[in-house]
mmCIF file of C-alpha atoms and ligand atoms in Angstrom:
data_model
loop_
_atom_site.group_PDB
_atom_site.id
_atom_site.type_symbol
_atom_site.label_atom_id
_atom_site.label_comp_id
_atom_site.label_asym_id
_atom_site.label_seq_id
_atom_site.Cartn_x
_atom_site.Cartn_y
_atom_site.Cartn_z
ATOM 1 C CA UNK A 876 17.258 88.041 -21.039
ATOM 2 C CA UNK A 877 15.076 89.437 -23.587
ATOM 3 C CA UNK A 878 11.611 88.972 -24.704
ATOM 4 C CA UNK A 879 12.278 87.946 -28.323
ATOM 5 C CA UNK A 880 15.093 85.271 -27.640
ATOM 6 C CA UNK A 881 15.306 83.369 -30.646
ATOM 7 C CA UNK A 882 17.613 80.382 -29.259
ATOM 8 C CA UNK A 883 16.895 77.090 -29.724
ATOM 9 C CA UNK A 884 16.974 75.984 -26.298
ATOM 10 C CA UNK A 885 13.285 75.589 -25.340
ATOM 11 C CA UNK A 886 12.023 77.549 -22.493
ATOM 12 C CA UNK A 887 10.554 75.098 -19.684
ATOM 13 C CA UNK A 888 6.998 76.165 -18.820
ATOM 14 C CA UNK A 889 6.823 78.255 -15.414
ATOM 15 C CA UNK A 890 5.666 75.627 -12.750
ATOM 16 C CA UNK A 891 2.073 75.897 -11.262
ATOM 17 C CA UNK A 892 1.160 75.647 -7.773
ATOM 18 C CA UNK A 893 0.241 71.585 -7.090
ATOM 19 C CA UNK A 894 -2.041 70.768 -3.867
ATOM 20 C CA UNK A 895 -1.526 67.318 -3.593
ATOM 21 C CA UNK A 896 -3.645 67.504 -0.023
ATOM 22 C CA UNK A 897 -7.279 67.553 -1.499
ATOM 23 C CA UNK A 898 -9.887 65.515 -3.355
ATOM 24 C CA UNK A 899 -9.985 65.597 -7.386
ATOM 25 C CA UNK A 900 -12.302 64.248 -9.779
ATOM 26 C CA UNK A 901 -10.858 61.488 -11.780
ATOM 27 C CA UNK A 902 -13.715 60.119 -13.584
ATOM 28 C CA UNK A 903 -17.689 60.261 -13.612
ATOM 29 C CA UNK A 904 -19.097 57.219 -11.701
ATOM 30 C CA UNK A 905 -21.048 55.776 -14.687
ATOM 31 C CA UNK A 906 -17.856 55.800 -16.583
ATOM 32 C CA UNK A 907 -15.751 53.064 -14.227
ATOM 33 C CA UNK A 908 -16.801 49.825 -14.531
ATOM 34 C CA UNK A 909 -15.078 46.261 -13.523
ATOM 35 C CA UNK A 910 -12.437 47.200 -16.430
ATOM 36 C CA UNK A 911 -9.270 48.990 -15.298
ATOM 37 C CA UNK A 912 -8.504 52.665 -16.666
ATOM 38 C CA UNK A 913 -5.751 55.088 -16.884
ATOM 39 C CA UNK A 914 -6.172 58.506 -15.485
ATOM 40 C CA UNK A 915 -3.601 61.003 -14.602
ATOM 41 C CA UNK A 916 -3.703 63.264 -11.890
ATOM 42 C CA UNK A 917 -0.994 65.885 -11.249
ATOM 43 C CA UNK A 918 1.545 64.186 -13.364
ATOM 44 C CA UNK A 919 0.505 61.169 -11.214
ATOM 45 C CA UNK A 920 -0.700 57.763 -13.842
ATOM 46 C CA UNK A 921 -3.074 56.228 -11.669
ATOM 47 C CA UNK A 922 -5.131 53.141 -12.310
ATOM 48 C CA UNK A 923 -8.674 52.891 -11.222
ATOM 49 C CA UNK A 924 -10.603 49.772 -10.873
ATOM 50 C CA UNK A 925 -13.867 48.625 -8.605
ATOM 51 C CA UNK A 926 -13.468 45.705 -6.202
ATOM 52 C CA UNK A 927 -16.361 43.030 -6.037
ATOM 53 C CA UNK A 928 -18.535 45.304 -4.098
ATOM 54 C CA UNK A 929 -17.999 48.177 -6.848
ATOM 55 C CA UNK A 930 -16.307 50.206 -4.245
ATOM 56 C CA UNK A 931 -13.758 52.461 -6.331
ATOM 57 C CA UNK A 932 -10.048 51.639 -5.853
ATOM 58 C CA UNK A 933 -7.046 53.676 -7.235
ATOM 59 C CA UNK A 934 -3.224 52.646 -7.248
ATOM 60 C CA UNK A 935 -0.155 53.955 -9.187
ATOM 61 C CA UNK A 936 -0.424 52.794 -12.573
ATOM 62 C CA UNK A 937 2.889 50.791 -11.920
ATOM 63 C CA UNK A 938 3.351 47.757 -10.926
ATOM 64 C CA UNK A 939 5.886 46.919 -8.274
ATOM 65 C CA UNK A 940 7.283 43.845 -9.409
ATOM 66 C CA UNK A 941 8.818 45.304 -13.108
ATOM 67 C CA UNK A 942 6.521 48.213 -13.476
ATOM 68 C CA UNK A 943 4.199 47.188 -15.930
ATOM 69 C CA UNK A 944 1.312 49.091 -16.339
ATOM 70 C CA UNK A 945 -1.376 47.861 -14.028
ATOM 71 C CA UNK A 946 -4.166 49.425 -16.260
ATOM 72 C CA UNK A 947 -3.434 46.564 -19.177
ATOM 73 C CA UNK A 948 -4.661 44.469 -16.722
ATOM 74 C CA UNK A 949 -7.730 42.751 -15.032
ATOM 75 C CA UNK A 950 -9.776 42.665 -12.036
ATOM 76 C CA UNK A 951 -10.327 39.376 -10.628
ATOM 77 C CA UNK A 952 -12.311 38.585 -7.663
ATOM 78 C CA UNK A 953 -12.247 41.999 -6.633
ATOM 79 C CA UNK A 954 -8.435 42.386 -6.945
ATOM 80 C CA UNK A 955 -6.568 43.726 -10.029
ATOM 81 C CA UNK A 956 -4.299 41.645 -12.035
ATOM 82 C CA UNK A 957 -1.190 42.773 -13.704
ATOM 83 C CA UNK A 958 -0.663 41.617 -17.145
ATOM 84 C CA UNK A 959 2.383 40.717 -17.101
ATOM 85 C CA UNK A 960 3.455 37.870 -14.433
ATOM 86 C CA UNK A 961 -0.324 38.134 -12.688
ATOM 87 C CA UNK A 962 0.425 39.489 -9.505
ATOM 88 C CA UNK A 963 -2.648 40.542 -7.661
ATOM 89 C CA UNK A 964 -3.484 43.542 -5.913
ATOM 90 C CA UNK A 965 -6.420 44.645 -3.202
ATOM 91 C CA UNK A 966 -7.813 47.777 -3.344
ATOM 92 C CA UNK A 967 -5.128 48.920 -0.548
ATOM 93 C CA UNK A 968 -2.622 48.125 -2.960
ATOM 94 C CA UNK A 969 -1.417 45.093 -1.048
ATOM 95 C CA UNK A 970 -0.142 42.326 -2.813
ATOM 96 C CA UNK A 971 -2.736 39.397 -2.365
ATOM 97 C CA UNK A 972 -1.292 36.677 -5.278
ATOM 98 C CA UNK A 973 1.783 35.723 -6.511
ATOM 99 C CA UNK A 974 1.169 33.136 -9.443
ATOM 100 C CA UNK A 975 3.541 30.149 -9.047
ATOM 101 C CA UNK A 976 4.928 30.798 -5.688
ATOM 102 C CA UNK A 977 3.770 28.706 -2.452
ATOM 103 C CA UNK A 978 4.978 31.378 -0.204
ATOM 104 C CA UNK A 979 2.905 34.256 1.381
ATOM 105 C CA UNK A 980 1.913 37.222 -1.093
ATOM 106 C CA UNK A 981 1.504 39.934 1.010
ATOM 107 C CA UNK A 982 5.427 41.271 1.981
ATOM 108 C CA UNK A 983 5.188 45.056 2.397
ATOM 109 C CA UNK A 984 7.638 45.551 -0.127
ATOM 110 C CA UNK A 985 5.447 44.327 -3.006
ATOM 111 C CA UNK A 986 2.765 46.426 -2.132
ATOM 112 C CA UNK A 987 1.560 48.800 -4.850
ATOM 113 C CA UNK A 988 1.214 52.719 -4.075
ATOM 114 C CA UNK A 989 -2.119 53.406 -3.299
ATOM 115 C CA UNK A 990 -4.799 56.315 -3.517
ATOM 116 C CA UNK A 991 -7.896 56.660 -1.425
ATOM 117 C CA UNK A 992 -10.589 56.752 -3.904
ATOM 118 C CA UNK A 993 -14.545 57.650 -2.982
ATOM 119 C CA UNK A 994 -17.532 57.448 -5.065
ATOM 120 C CA UNK A 995 -19.875 60.566 -4.474
ATOM 121 C CA UNK A 996 -22.203 62.685 -6.135
ATOM 122 C CA UNK A 997 -22.043 60.480 -9.574
ATOM 123 C CA UNK A 998 -18.078 61.024 -9.459
ATOM 124 C CA UNK A 999 -15.001 59.406 -8.547
ATOM 125 C CA UNK A 1000 -12.698 61.066 -6.425
ATOM 126 C CA UNK A 1001 -9.446 60.720 -5.424
ATOM 127 C CA UNK A 1002 -7.100 61.906 -2.704
ATOM 128 C CA UNK A 1003 -3.875 63.058 -4.799
ATOM 129 C CA UNK A 1004 -1.375 62.098 -1.886
ATOM 130 C CA UNK A 1005 -0.549 58.619 -2.020
ATOM 131 C CA UNK A 1006 -0.171 56.228 0.950
ATOM 132 C CA UNK A 1007 -1.758 58.422 3.762
ATOM 133 C CA UNK A 1008 -5.336 58.737 5.688
ATOM 134 C CA UNK A 1009 -7.152 62.003 3.892
ATOM 135 C CA UNK A 1010 -8.187 64.443 6.516
ATOM 136 C CA UNK A 1011 -11.504 65.029 5.195
ATOM 137 C CA UNK A 1012 -14.007 63.812 2.470
ATOM 138 C CA UNK A 1013 -14.240 65.363 -1.237
ATOM 139 C CA UNK A 1014 -16.405 68.847 -1.518
ATOM 140 C CA UNK A 1015 -20.179 67.564 -1.740
ATOM 141 C CA UNK A 1016 -22.280 69.056 -4.475
ATOM 142 C CA UNK A 1017 -25.079 71.223 -3.454
ATOM 143 C CA UNK A 1018 -28.935 70.453 -4.028
ATOM 144 C CA UNK A 1019 -28.373 67.222 -5.531
ATOM 145 C CA UNK A 1020 -30.990 65.387 -3.969
ATOM 146 C CA UNK A 1021 -33.602 68.298 -3.804
ATOM 147 C CA UNK A 1022 -36.709 68.093 -5.354
ATOM 148 C CA UNK A 1023 -37.506 70.333 -8.337
ATOM 149 C CA UNK A 1024 -33.717 70.546 -9.497
ATOM 150 C CA UNK A 1025 -32.252 69.420 -12.596
ATOM 151 C CA UNK A 1026 -28.866 68.374 -13.501
ATOM 152 C CA UNK A 1027 -26.529 68.900 -16.617
ATOM 153 C CA UNK A 1028 -23.140 67.003 -16.806
ATOM 154 C CA UNK A 1029 -20.160 68.253 -19.154
ATOM 155 C CA UNK A 1030 -16.324 67.047 -19.168
ATOM 156 C CA UNK A 1031 -14.039 69.082 -21.447
ATOM 157 C CA UNK A 1032 -10.361 69.617 -21.604
ATOM 158 C CA UNK A 1033 -8.589 72.781 -20.814
ATOM 159 C CA UNK A 1034 -4.910 73.811 -22.107
ATOM 160 C CA UNK A 1035 -4.493 75.717 -19.099
ATOM 161 C CA UNK A 1036 -3.475 75.677 -15.552
ATOM 162 C CA UNK A 1037 -5.706 75.152 -12.769
ATOM 163 C CA UNK A 1038 -5.501 78.721 -11.693
ATOM 164 C CA UNK A 1039 -6.178 80.126 -14.938
ATOM 165 C CA UNK A 1040 -9.112 77.783 -15.656
ATOM 166 C CA UNK A 1041 -10.839 78.719 -12.267
ATOM 167 C CA UNK A 1042 -10.123 82.471 -12.549
ATOM 168 C CA UNK A 1043 -11.664 82.262 -16.095
ATOM 169 C CA UNK A 1044 -14.773 79.835 -14.777
ATOM 170 C CA UNK A 1045 -15.339 82.912 -12.233
ATOM 171 C CA UNK A 1046 -14.165 86.018 -14.251
ATOM 172 C CA UNK A 1047 -16.797 88.478 -15.072
ATOM 173 C CA UNK A 1048 -15.120 91.359 -16.953
ATOM 174 C CA UNK A 1049 -14.032 89.060 -19.900
ATOM 175 C CA UNK A 1050 -17.663 87.931 -20.596
ATOM 176 C CA UNK A 1051 -18.777 91.109 -22.207
ATOM 177 C CA UNK A 1052 -15.728 90.859 -24.937
ATOM 178 C CA UNK A 1053 -14.886 87.191 -25.560
ATOM 179 C CA UNK A 1054 -18.461 86.076 -25.062
ATOM 180 C CA UNK A 1055 -19.772 89.468 -26.641
ATOM 181 C CA UNK A 1056 -23.696 89.016 -27.518
ATOM 182 C CA UNK A 1057 -23.840 85.547 -26.197
ATOM 183 C CA UNK A 1058 -23.808 86.745 -22.108
ATOM 184 C CA UNK A 1059 -23.553 90.244 -21.697
ATOM 185 C CA UNK A 1060 -22.813 93.153 -24.099
ATOM 186 C CA UNK A 1061 -19.983 95.770 -23.200
ATOM 187 C CA UNK A 1062 -21.487 99.051 -21.695
ATOM 188 C CA UNK A 1063 -24.935 97.345 -21.024
ATOM 189 C CA UNK A 1064 -25.040 97.465 -17.212
ATOM 190 C CA UNK A 1065 -25.672 100.084 -14.427
ATOM 191 C CA UNK A 1066 -22.683 99.759 -11.588
ATOM 192 C CA UNK A 1067 -22.785 97.040 -9.540
ATOM 193 C CA UNK A 1068 -21.519 96.555 -6.199
ATOM 194 C CA UNK A 1069 -18.943 93.679 -5.804
ATOM 195 C CA UNK A 1070 -18.121 92.388 -2.098
ATOM 196 C CA UNK A 1071 -15.183 89.813 -1.961
ATOM 197 C CA UNK A 1072 -14.877 87.718 1.204
ATOM 198 C CA UNK A 1073 -11.999 85.592 1.808
ATOM 199 C CA UNK A 1074 -11.664 82.495 4.339
ATOM 200 C CA UNK A 1075 -8.850 80.678 4.873
ATOM 201 C CA UNK A 1076 -9.689 77.804 2.253
ATOM 202 C CA UNK A 1077 -12.096 79.659 0.063
ATOM 203 C CA UNK A 1078 -12.782 83.206 -1.644
ATOM 204 C CA UNK A 1079 -16.236 84.355 -3.016
ATOM 205 C CA UNK A 1080 -17.384 87.418 -5.000
ATOM 206 C CA UNK A 1081 -20.905 88.883 -4.375
ATOM 207 C CA UNK A 1082 -22.415 90.946 -7.229
ATOM 208 C CA UNK A 1083 -25.326 93.339 -5.918
ATOM 209 C CA UNK A 1084 -27.826 95.017 -8.091
ATOM 210 C CA UNK A 1085 -26.906 92.987 -11.061
ATOM 211 C CA UNK A 1086 -29.214 93.056 -14.028
ATOM 212 C CA UNK A 1087 -30.383 89.323 -15.434
ATOM 213 C CA UNK A 1088 -27.580 88.140 -18.149
ATOM 214 C CA UNK A 1089 -28.499 88.594 -21.448
ATOM 215 C CA UNK A 1090 -28.948 85.845 -23.974
ATOM 216 C CA UNK A 1091 -30.796 83.021 -24.269
ATOM 217 C CA UNK A 1092 -29.699 81.381 -21.109
ATOM 218 C CA UNK A 1093 -30.383 84.463 -18.982
ATOM 219 C CA UNK A 1094 -33.503 84.436 -20.478
ATOM 220 C CA UNK A 1095 -34.608 81.228 -19.526
ATOM 221 C CA UNK A 1096 -33.191 81.783 -15.790
ATOM 222 C CA UNK A 1097 -35.457 84.845 -15.085
ATOM 223 C CA UNK A 1098 -38.148 85.635 -18.332
ATOM 224 C CA UNK A 1099 -39.186 88.799 -17.082
ATOM 225 C CA UNK A 1100 -35.543 90.111 -16.469
ATOM 226 C CA UNK A 1101 -35.026 91.639 -12.981
ATOM 227 C CA UNK A 1102 -31.865 91.998 -10.316
ATOM 228 C CA UNK A 1103 -30.379 88.831 -9.951
ATOM 229 C CA UNK A 1104 -28.434 88.144 -6.811
ATOM 230 C CA UNK A 1105 -24.796 86.540 -7.951
ATOM 231 C CA UNK A 1106 -22.227 84.825 -6.239
ATOM 232 C CA UNK A 1107 -18.609 83.139 -7.550
ATOM 233 C CA UNK A 1108 -17.058 80.847 -5.445
ATOM 234 C CA UNK A 1109 -13.229 79.021 -5.193
ATOM 235 C CA UNK A 1110 -12.845 76.324 -2.928
ATOM 236 C CA UNK A 1111 -9.482 74.690 -2.369
ATOM 237 C CA UNK A 1112 -8.304 72.865 -4.034
ATOM 238 C CA UNK A 1113 -10.379 72.538 -7.186
ATOM 239 C CA UNK A 1114 -13.817 73.660 -7.079
ATOM 240 C CA UNK A 1115 -15.393 76.872 -9.043
ATOM 241 C CA UNK A 1116 -18.834 77.766 -8.552
ATOM 242 C CA UNK A 1117 -21.082 80.431 -10.151
ATOM 243 C CA UNK A 1118 -24.661 80.817 -8.184
ATOM 244 C CA UNK A 1119 -27.478 82.917 -9.782
ATOM 245 C CA UNK A 1120 -30.740 83.577 -7.856
ATOM 246 C CA UNK A 1121 -33.527 85.477 -9.012
ATOM 247 C CA UNK A 1122 -36.679 85.611 -6.996
ATOM 248 C CA UNK A 1123 -38.062 82.755 -4.857
ATOM 249 C CA UNK A 1124 -37.808 80.024 -7.623
ATOM 250 C CA UNK A 1125 -35.288 80.688 -10.410
ATOM 251 C CA UNK A 1126 -31.609 79.187 -9.195
ATOM 252 C CA UNK A 1127 -28.847 77.884 -11.060
ATOM 253 C CA UNK A 1128 -25.471 76.632 -9.718
ATOM 254 C CA UNK A 1129 -22.714 75.843 -11.700
ATOM 255 C CA UNK A 1130 -20.065 74.043 -10.062
ATOM 256 C CA UNK A 1131 -16.981 73.220 -12.340
ATOM 257 C CA UNK A 1132 -14.668 70.237 -10.817
ATOM 258 C CA UNK A 1133 -11.327 71.135 -11.763
ATOM 259 C CA UNK A 1134 -8.643 68.577 -12.305
ATOM 260 C CA UNK A 1135 -4.833 69.250 -12.973
ATOM 261 C CA UNK A 1136 -3.564 66.449 -14.796
ATOM 262 C CA UNK A 1137 -0.435 68.084 -15.450
ATOM 263 C CA UNK A 1138 0.479 71.733 -14.930
ATOM 264 C CA UNK A 1139 -1.179 73.036 -17.767
ATOM 265 C CA UNK A 1140 -3.588 70.406 -18.795
ATOM 266 C CA UNK A 1141 -7.205 70.896 -16.715
ATOM 267 C CA UNK A 1142 -9.921 68.393 -17.086
ATOM 268 C CA UNK A 1143 -13.291 69.973 -16.431
ATOM 269 C CA UNK A 1144 -16.046 68.178 -14.590
ATOM 270 C CA UNK A 1145 -19.056 70.535 -15.099
ATOM 271 C CA UNK A 1146 -22.267 70.111 -13.188
ATOM 272 C CA UNK A 1147 -25.197 72.532 -13.844
ATOM 273 C CA UNK A 1148 -27.843 72.163 -11.228
ATOM 274 C CA UNK A 1149 -30.996 74.643 -11.839
ATOM 275 C CA UNK A 1150 -34.585 75.144 -11.141
ATOM 276 C CA UNK A 1151 -36.213 77.324 -13.343
ATOM 277 C CA UNK A 1152 -39.584 79.561 -12.773
ATOM 278 C CA UNK A 1153 -41.326 77.497 -15.352
ATOM 279 C CA UNK A 1154 -41.581 73.648 -15.705
ATOM 280 C CA UNK A 1155 -39.738 72.847 -19.173
ATOM 281 C CA UNK A 1156 -38.455 69.266 -19.897
ATOM 282 C CA UNK A 1157 -35.211 68.349 -19.256
ATOM 283 C CA UNK A 1158 -34.655 67.525 -22.764
ATOM 284 C CA UNK A 1159 -35.683 70.815 -24.169
ATOM 285 C CA UNK A 1160 -33.719 72.988 -21.741
ATOM 286 C CA UNK A 1161 -30.615 70.804 -22.674
ATOM 287 C CA UNK A 1162 -31.069 71.439 -26.491
ATOM 288 C CA UNK A 1163 -31.674 75.103 -26.221
ATOM 289 C CA UNK A 1164 -28.831 75.961 -23.439
ATOM 290 C CA UNK A 1165 -26.225 73.429 -24.295
ATOM 291 C CA UNK A 1166 -25.372 74.555 -27.611
ATOM 292 C CA UNK A 1167 -24.903 78.254 -26.641
ATOM 293 C CA UNK A 1168 -22.922 76.687 -23.075
ATOM 294 C CA UNK A 1169 -20.796 74.835 -25.301
ATOM 295 C CA UNK A 1170 -20.180 78.103 -27.856
ATOM 296 C CA UNK A 1171 -19.034 79.876 -24.376
ATOM 297 C CA UNK A 1172 -17.041 77.025 -23.338
ATOM 298 C CA UNK A 1173 -15.270 76.524 -26.992
ATOM 299 C CA UNK A 1174 -14.280 80.468 -26.515
ATOM 300 C CA UNK A 1175 -13.051 80.237 -23.415
ATOM 301 C CA UNK A 1176 -10.912 76.722 -24.043
ATOM 302 C CA UNK A 1177 -9.615 78.523 -27.132
ATOM 303 C CA UNK A 1178 -8.159 81.734 -25.077
ATOM 304 C CA UNK A 1179 -7.027 79.439 -22.446
ATOM 305 C CA UNK A 1180 -4.812 77.481 -24.942
ATOM 306 C CA UNK A 1181 -3.618 80.814 -26.426
ATOM 307 C CA UNK A 1182 -2.839 82.234 -23.262
ATOM 308 C CA UNK A 1183 -0.957 78.806 -22.401
ATOM 309 C CA UNK A 1184 0.998 78.978 -25.560
ATOM 310 C CA UNK A 1185 2.004 82.894 -24.794
ATOM 311 C CA UNK A 1186 3.237 82.158 -21.467
ATOM 312 C CA UNK A 1187 5.206 79.572 -22.763
ATOM 313 C CA UNK A 1188 6.856 81.204 -25.440
ATOM 314 C CA UNK A 1189 7.578 83.851 -23.394
ATOM 315 C CA UNK A 1190 9.145 81.635 -20.664
ATOM 316 C CA UNK A 1191 6.926 83.282 -17.663
ATOM 317 C CA UNK A 1192 3.754 84.382 -16.136
ATOM 318 C CA UNK A 1193 3.856 87.906 -15.517
ATOM 319 C CA UNK A 1194 0.354 89.505 -14.308
ATOM 320 C CA UNK A 1195 -0.775 92.830 -13.830
ATOM 321 C CA UNK A 1196 -4.154 92.960 -11.780
ATOM 322 C CA UNK A 1197 -6.864 95.512 -10.990
ATOM 323 C CA UNK A 1198 -9.327 95.595 -8.619
ATOM 324 C CA UNK A 1199 -11.788 94.161 -11.101
ATOM 325 C CA UNK A 1200 -9.918 90.718 -11.123
ATOM 326 C CA UNK A 1201 -11.639 89.824 -8.234
ATOM 327 C CA UNK A 1202 -10.820 86.249 -7.599
ATOM 328 C CA UNK A 1203 -7.797 85.595 -10.114
ATOM 329 C CA UNK A 1204 -4.867 87.020 -7.188
ATOM 330 C CA UNK A 1205 -6.760 85.599 -4.024
ATOM 331 C CA UNK A 1206 -6.991 82.071 -6.243
ATOM 332 C CA UNK A 1207 -3.501 81.945 -7.087
ATOM 333 C CA UNK A 1208 -2.447 83.079 -3.215
ATOM 334 C CA UNK A 1209 -4.524 80.011 -1.912
ATOM 335 C CA UNK A 1210 -3.230 77.758 -4.360
ATOM 336 C CA UNK A 1211 0.125 78.849 -3.171
ATOM 337 C CA UNK A 1212 -0.560 78.493 0.491
ATOM 338 C CA UNK A 1213 -1.928 75.050 0.180
ATOM 339 C CA UNK A 1214 0.933 73.723 -1.733
ATOM 340 C CA UNK A 1215 3.216 74.979 0.893
ATOM 341 C CA UNK A 1216 0.694 73.703 3.545
ATOM 342 C CA UNK A 1217 0.741 77.291 5.317
ATOM 343 C CA UNK A 1218 -2.953 77.837 5.143
ATOM 344 C CA UNK A 1219 -4.097 80.556 7.529
ATOM 345 C CA UNK A 1220 -6.486 79.607 10.775
ATOM 346 C CA UNK A 1221 -9.750 78.762 9.832
ATOM 347 C CA UNK A 1222 -11.948 81.888 11.018
ATOM 348 C CA UNK A 1223 -15.754 82.232 11.206
ATOM 349 C CA UNK A 1224 -15.429 85.995 9.827
ATOM 350 C CA UNK A 1225 -13.960 86.651 6.506
ATOM 351 C CA UNK A 1226 -11.787 89.362 5.063
ATOM 352 C CA UNK A 1227 -13.615 91.703 3.141
ATOM 353 C CA UNK A 1228 -13.453 94.035 0.437
ATOM 354 C CA UNK A 1229 -15.584 95.851 -1.821
ATOM 355 C CA UNK A 1230 -15.608 98.048 -5.286
ATOM 356 C CA UNK A 1231 -17.917 98.989 -8.239
ATOM 357 C CA UNK A 1232 -17.980 97.430 -11.540
ATOM 358 C CA UNK A 1233 -19.366 98.492 -14.438
ATOM 359 C CA UNK A 1234 -19.584 96.355 -17.569
HETATM 360 S S1 LIG B 880 5.552 43.421 -13.675
HETATM 361 FE FE1 LIG B 880 3.362 42.807 -12.923
HETATM 362 S S2 LIG B 880 3.732 41.071 -12.078
HETATM 363 FE FE2 LIG B 880 5.656 41.192 -13.341
HETATM 364 FE FE1 LIG B 881 -15.669 82.529 -20.040
#
């Protein structure tokens, strides 16, 4: 194979690890009402709706009768009604009505494929493997009910794999280049000690001795400057989280919940939870911080799209990492192991490695 193959045959995009045994966000709770709506998770088209108790439900968006999209239907008495012949389905997927038939509707062959769905922390979560009982609950967002904390939400689509998007959200070295001037300046920091800890289902990098990040966001977090405590973490299958602490008061946790709609389309549900040393109204913080944060996110989105286009045109994903790529390689290994169902045994003590970083 050559790198400049001009043949007309399109190269397939290299497949990405897909973790079906996990909970993912598919919608914000406030955006799901009684009207059914279509979402996509790992290339599975899913219809969401709420029953008469307001509980969320998720079925494969394909009627078992003649395959009409159930998302074009409506809810009636807590069941989802197909728009074609009116079969009705309960949240479990069981068929509870066949209009015109005098027989019992609930034959097992008429059951719609069903996914477990939950409303938690203002998000609708779906377990990606259908027709099974999930072994646990979704990741619980931290500090949601804690006094003194404020929360900002944002949703964005990235043209990039879950792995590339998670790495980007947690990657420190690119911030001084791609976001030059907005977040960090190249050559501006003293050496920072980095410790990477890996458990069976998560990996975390701790940065010790890091000065407060520059730019308006850093100044709001810590007006006096100083040294921050900084953690970046990835938790299977979809949580990328950045945590900053400075002194007893300033605390910020940016949690990005990553939803792989397909191998190279990842929707971000971001929740920034923070407590500032000075009391400022939420609307003022939002009006100052949001434009900068959105500029940073747009730079990331643009680079991820270019990276994806390049991987597609070269037909392969070939990475060459150094120790500075603290989390990208272990995230990929975690995803690949989880896809194969081969996670290591849980242990109390993480595996640890350390290095020094100078930005
Ligand atoms: S296709 Fe759904 S009821 Fe016929
Ligand atoms: Fe970035």
